[in-house]
Short mmCIF file of C-alpha atoms in Angstrom, two decimals:
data_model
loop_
_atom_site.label_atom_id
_atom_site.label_comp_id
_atom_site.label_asym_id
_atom_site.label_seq_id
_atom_site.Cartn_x
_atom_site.Cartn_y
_atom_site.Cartn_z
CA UNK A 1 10.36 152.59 -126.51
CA UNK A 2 12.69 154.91 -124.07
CA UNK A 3 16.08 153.28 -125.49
CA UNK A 4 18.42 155.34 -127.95
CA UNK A 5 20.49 153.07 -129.84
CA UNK A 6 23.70 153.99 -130.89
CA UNK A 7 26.58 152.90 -132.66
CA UNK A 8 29.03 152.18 -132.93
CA UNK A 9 30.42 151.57 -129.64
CA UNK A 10 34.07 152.21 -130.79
CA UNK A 11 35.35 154.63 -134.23
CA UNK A 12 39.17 154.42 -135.46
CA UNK A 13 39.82 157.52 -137.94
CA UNK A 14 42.56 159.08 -139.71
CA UNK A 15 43.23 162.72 -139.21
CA UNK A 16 40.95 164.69 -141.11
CA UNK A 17 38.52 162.08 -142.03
CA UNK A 18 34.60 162.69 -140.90
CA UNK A 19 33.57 160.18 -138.28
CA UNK A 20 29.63 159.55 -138.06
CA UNK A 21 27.92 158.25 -135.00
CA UNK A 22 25.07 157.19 -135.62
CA UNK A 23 21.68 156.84 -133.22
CA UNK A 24 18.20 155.73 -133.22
CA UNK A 25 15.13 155.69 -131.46
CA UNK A 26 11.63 154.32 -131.04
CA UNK A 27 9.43 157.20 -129.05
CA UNK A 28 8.12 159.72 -131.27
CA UNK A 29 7.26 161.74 -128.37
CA UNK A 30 11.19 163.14 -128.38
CA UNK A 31 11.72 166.49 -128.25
CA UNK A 32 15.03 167.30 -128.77
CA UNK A 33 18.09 165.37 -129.50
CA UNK A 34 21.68 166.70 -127.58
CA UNK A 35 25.19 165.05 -128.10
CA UNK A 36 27.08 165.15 -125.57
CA UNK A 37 32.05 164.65 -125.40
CA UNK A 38 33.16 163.83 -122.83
CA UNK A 39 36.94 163.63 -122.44
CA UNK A 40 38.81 161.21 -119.95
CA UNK A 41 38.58 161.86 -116.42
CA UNK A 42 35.54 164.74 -116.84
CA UNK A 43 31.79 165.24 -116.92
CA UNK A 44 30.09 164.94 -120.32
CA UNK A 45 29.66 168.61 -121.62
CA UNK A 46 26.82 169.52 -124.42
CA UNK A 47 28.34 169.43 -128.00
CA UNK A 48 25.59 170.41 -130.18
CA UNK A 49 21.71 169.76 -130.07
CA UNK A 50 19.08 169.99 -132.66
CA UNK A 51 15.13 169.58 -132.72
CA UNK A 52 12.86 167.23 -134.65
CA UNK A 53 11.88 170.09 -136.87
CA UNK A 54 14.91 170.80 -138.43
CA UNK A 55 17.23 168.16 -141.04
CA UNK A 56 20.47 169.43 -140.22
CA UNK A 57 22.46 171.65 -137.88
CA UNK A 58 26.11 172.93 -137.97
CA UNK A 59 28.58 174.34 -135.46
CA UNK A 60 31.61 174.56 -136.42
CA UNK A 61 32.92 171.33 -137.51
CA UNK A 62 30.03 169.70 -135.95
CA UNK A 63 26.99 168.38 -137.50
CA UNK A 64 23.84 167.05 -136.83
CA UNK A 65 21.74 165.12 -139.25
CA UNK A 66 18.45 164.35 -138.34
CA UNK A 67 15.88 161.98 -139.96
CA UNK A 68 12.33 162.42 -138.12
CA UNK A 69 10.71 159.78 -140.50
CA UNK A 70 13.13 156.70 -139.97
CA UNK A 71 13.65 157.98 -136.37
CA UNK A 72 17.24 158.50 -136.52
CA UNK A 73 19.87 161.31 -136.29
CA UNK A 74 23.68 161.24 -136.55
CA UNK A 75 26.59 163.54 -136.19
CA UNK A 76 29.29 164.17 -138.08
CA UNK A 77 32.60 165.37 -137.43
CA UNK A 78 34.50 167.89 -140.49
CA UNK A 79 38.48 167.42 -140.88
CA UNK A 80 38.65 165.54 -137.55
CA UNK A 81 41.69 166.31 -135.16
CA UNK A 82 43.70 164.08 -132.60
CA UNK A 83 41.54 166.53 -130.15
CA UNK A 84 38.05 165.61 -130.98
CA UNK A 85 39.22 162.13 -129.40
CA UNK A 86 36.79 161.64 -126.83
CA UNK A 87 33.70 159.67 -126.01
CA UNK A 88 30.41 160.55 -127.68
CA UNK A 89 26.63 160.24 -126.47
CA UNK A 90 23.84 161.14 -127.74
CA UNK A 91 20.92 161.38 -126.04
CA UNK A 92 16.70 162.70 -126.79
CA UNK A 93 14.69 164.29 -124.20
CA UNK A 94 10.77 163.43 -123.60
CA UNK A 95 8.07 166.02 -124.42
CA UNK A 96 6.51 165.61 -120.78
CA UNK A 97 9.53 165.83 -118.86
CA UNK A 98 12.86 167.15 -118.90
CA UNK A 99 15.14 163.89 -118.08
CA UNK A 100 17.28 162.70 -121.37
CA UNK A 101 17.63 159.28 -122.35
CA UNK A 102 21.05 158.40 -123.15
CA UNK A 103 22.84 156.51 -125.66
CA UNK A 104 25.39 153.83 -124.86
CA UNK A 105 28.08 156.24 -126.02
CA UNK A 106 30.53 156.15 -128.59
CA UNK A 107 34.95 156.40 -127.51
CA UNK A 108 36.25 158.29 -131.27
CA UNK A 109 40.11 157.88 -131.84
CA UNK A 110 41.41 159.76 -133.86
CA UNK A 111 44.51 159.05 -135.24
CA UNK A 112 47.65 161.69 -136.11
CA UNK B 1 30.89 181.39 -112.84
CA UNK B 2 31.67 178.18 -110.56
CA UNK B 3 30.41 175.30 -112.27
CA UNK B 4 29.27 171.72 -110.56
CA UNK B 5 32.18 170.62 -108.06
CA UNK B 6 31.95 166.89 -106.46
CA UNK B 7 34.32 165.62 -103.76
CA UNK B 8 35.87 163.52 -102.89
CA UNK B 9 37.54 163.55 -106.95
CA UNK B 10 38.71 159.78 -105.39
CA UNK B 11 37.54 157.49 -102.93
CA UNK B 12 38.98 153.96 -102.23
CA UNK B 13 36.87 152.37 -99.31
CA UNK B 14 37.01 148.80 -97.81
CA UNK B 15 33.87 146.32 -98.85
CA UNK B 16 30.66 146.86 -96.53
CA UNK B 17 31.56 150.55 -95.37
CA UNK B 18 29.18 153.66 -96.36
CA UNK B 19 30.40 156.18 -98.65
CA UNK B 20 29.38 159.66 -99.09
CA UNK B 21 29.51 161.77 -102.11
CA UNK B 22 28.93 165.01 -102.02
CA UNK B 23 27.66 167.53 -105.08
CA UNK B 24 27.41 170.95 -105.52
CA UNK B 25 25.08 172.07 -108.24
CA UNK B 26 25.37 175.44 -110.21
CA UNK B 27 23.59 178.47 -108.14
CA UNK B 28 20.25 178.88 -109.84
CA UNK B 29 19.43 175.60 -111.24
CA UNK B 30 16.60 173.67 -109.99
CA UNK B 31 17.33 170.12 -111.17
CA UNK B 32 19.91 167.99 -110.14
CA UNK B 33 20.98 164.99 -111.37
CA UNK B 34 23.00 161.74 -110.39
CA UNK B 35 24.90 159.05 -112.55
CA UNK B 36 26.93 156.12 -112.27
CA UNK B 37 29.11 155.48 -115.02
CA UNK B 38 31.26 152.03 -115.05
CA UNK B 39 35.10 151.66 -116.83
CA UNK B 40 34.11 152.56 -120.46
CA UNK B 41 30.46 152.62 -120.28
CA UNK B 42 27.35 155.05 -120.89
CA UNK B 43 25.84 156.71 -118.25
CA UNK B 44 23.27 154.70 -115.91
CA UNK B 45 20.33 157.28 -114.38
CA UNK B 46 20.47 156.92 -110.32
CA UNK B 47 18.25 159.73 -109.10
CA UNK B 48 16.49 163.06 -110.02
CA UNK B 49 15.56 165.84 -108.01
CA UNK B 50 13.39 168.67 -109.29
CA UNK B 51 12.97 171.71 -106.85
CA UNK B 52 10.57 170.82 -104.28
CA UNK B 53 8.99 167.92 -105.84
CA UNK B 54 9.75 164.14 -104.78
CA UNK B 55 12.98 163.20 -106.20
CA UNK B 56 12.64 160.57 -108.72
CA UNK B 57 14.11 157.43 -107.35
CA UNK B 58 13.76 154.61 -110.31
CA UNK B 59 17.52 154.57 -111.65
CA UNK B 60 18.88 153.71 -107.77
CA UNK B 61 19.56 149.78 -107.95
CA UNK B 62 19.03 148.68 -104.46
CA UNK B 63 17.94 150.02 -100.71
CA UNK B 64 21.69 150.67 -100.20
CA UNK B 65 21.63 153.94 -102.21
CA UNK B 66 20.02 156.51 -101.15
CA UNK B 67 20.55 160.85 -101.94
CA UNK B 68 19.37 163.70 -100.23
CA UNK B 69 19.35 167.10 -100.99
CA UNK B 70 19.01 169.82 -98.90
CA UNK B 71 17.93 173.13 -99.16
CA UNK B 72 17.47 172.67 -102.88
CA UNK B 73 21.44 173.11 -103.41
CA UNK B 74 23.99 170.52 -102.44
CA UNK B 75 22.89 166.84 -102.63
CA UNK B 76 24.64 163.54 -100.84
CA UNK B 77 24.79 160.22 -102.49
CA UNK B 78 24.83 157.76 -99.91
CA UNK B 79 26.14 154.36 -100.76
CA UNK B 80 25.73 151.71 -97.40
CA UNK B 81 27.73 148.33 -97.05
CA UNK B 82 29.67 148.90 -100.61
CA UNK B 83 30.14 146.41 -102.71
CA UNK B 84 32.75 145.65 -105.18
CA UNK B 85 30.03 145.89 -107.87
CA UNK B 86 29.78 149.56 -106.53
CA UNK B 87 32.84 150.41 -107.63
CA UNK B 88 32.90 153.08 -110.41
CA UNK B 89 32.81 157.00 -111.31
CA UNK B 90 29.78 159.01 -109.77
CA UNK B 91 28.51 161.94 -112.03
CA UNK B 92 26.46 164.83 -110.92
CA UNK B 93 24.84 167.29 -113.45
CA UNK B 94 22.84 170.31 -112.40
CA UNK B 95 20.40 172.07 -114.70
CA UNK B 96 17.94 174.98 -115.03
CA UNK B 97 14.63 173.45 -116.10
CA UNK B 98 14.18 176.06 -118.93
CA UNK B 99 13.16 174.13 -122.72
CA UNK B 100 15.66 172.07 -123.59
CA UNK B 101 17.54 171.24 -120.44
CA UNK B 102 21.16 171.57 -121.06
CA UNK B 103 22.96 169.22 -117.95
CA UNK B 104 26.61 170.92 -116.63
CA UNK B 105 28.08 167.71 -115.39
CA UNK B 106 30.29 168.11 -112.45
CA UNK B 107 33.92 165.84 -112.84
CA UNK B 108 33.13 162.87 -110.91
CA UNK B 109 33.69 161.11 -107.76
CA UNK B 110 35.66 157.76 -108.91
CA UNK B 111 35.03 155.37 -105.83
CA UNK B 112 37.05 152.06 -105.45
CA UNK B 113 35.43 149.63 -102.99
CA UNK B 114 38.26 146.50 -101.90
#
């Protein structure tokens, strides 16, 4: 019930394709659902983050979609760039506390 | 505007010494963090403190680990007889506990054990 499930554990896209990770979860006592890129040799830094009461979210070229009823939420990536490559996590924090639970993560290539 | 800093950035230490790995959080926040994170894989929870509470202990994965932190600022991860199994990159994130808890991750300590 404290897992996040995501997938896949490895994307391959073009240049200016739209990658989706994807993410689910069991505990409907999440609060609020961060992804995290984290490029080689660094820390993870936040990316965009979104609460159960919204659908969708955009920054930039960043989005989050979020489905509260089939307990999942994904994020999208607009006119990806050789840049973006990186590995992905997304993660959901409790109500009760303020630890995240973290997905498995997600290494995005994108390809020139 | 110093964000989290960890040394040593490498470590390479023989089988069955102690390590220690040393984080310093962002001034101001009251939660800090520590992660293990293998060759290509997510991030495995090791320990959480919280101000002046009792650190949360459940992600450590034996009696050899064990963190400190002192003065609730820097923290030490202590690692004792290292294995090979040990071997892999150390992440510290600090965080203010306000709403939604964003974690500034620190860039690692990657320790090698022979």
């Amino acid at each position: 019930q404290q897992q996040v499930k995501q997938s896949p554990q490895s994307l391959i896209v073009q240049k200016g394709g739209i990658p989706i990770i994807n993410c689910a979860y069991e505990n409907t006592a999440f609060d609020y659902f961060p992804w995290y890129q984290q490029f080689p040799g660094k820390g993870p830094a936040l990316l965009i983050a979104i609460r159960p009461d919204v659908s969708e979210k955009k920054e930039g070229r960043f989005t989050i979609s979020f489905n509260k009823s089939a307990k999942q939420f994904s994020l999208h990536i607009m006119d990806s760039q050789p840049g973006d490559s990186a590995t992905y996590f997304c993660a959901a924090k409790h109500d009760s506390n303020y630890q995240l639970i973290w997905g498995a993560g997600t290494k995005l290539i994108i390809k020139p | 505007g110093a964000g989290v800093s960890q040394s040593p950035s490498n470590k390479v230490t023989e089988k069955g010494k102690d390590v220690e790995l040393r984080c310093d959080p962002i001034s101001g926040h009251t939660a800090l963090y520590w992660y293990r994170q293998s060759l290509g894989q997510g991030l495995e929870f090791l320990i959480y403190f919280q101000g002046n509470s009792a650190p949360d202990k459940s992600g450590l994965p034996s009696d050899r680990f064990s963190a400190e932190r002192t003065g609730g600022s820097v923290s030490t991860l202590t690692i004792q007889r290292t294995q090979q199994e040990d071997s892999a990159v150390y992440l510290c994130a600090s965080s203010r506990l306000r709403e939604y808890n964003e974690q500034f991750f620190g860039p690692g300590t990657r320790l090698t054990v022979l």
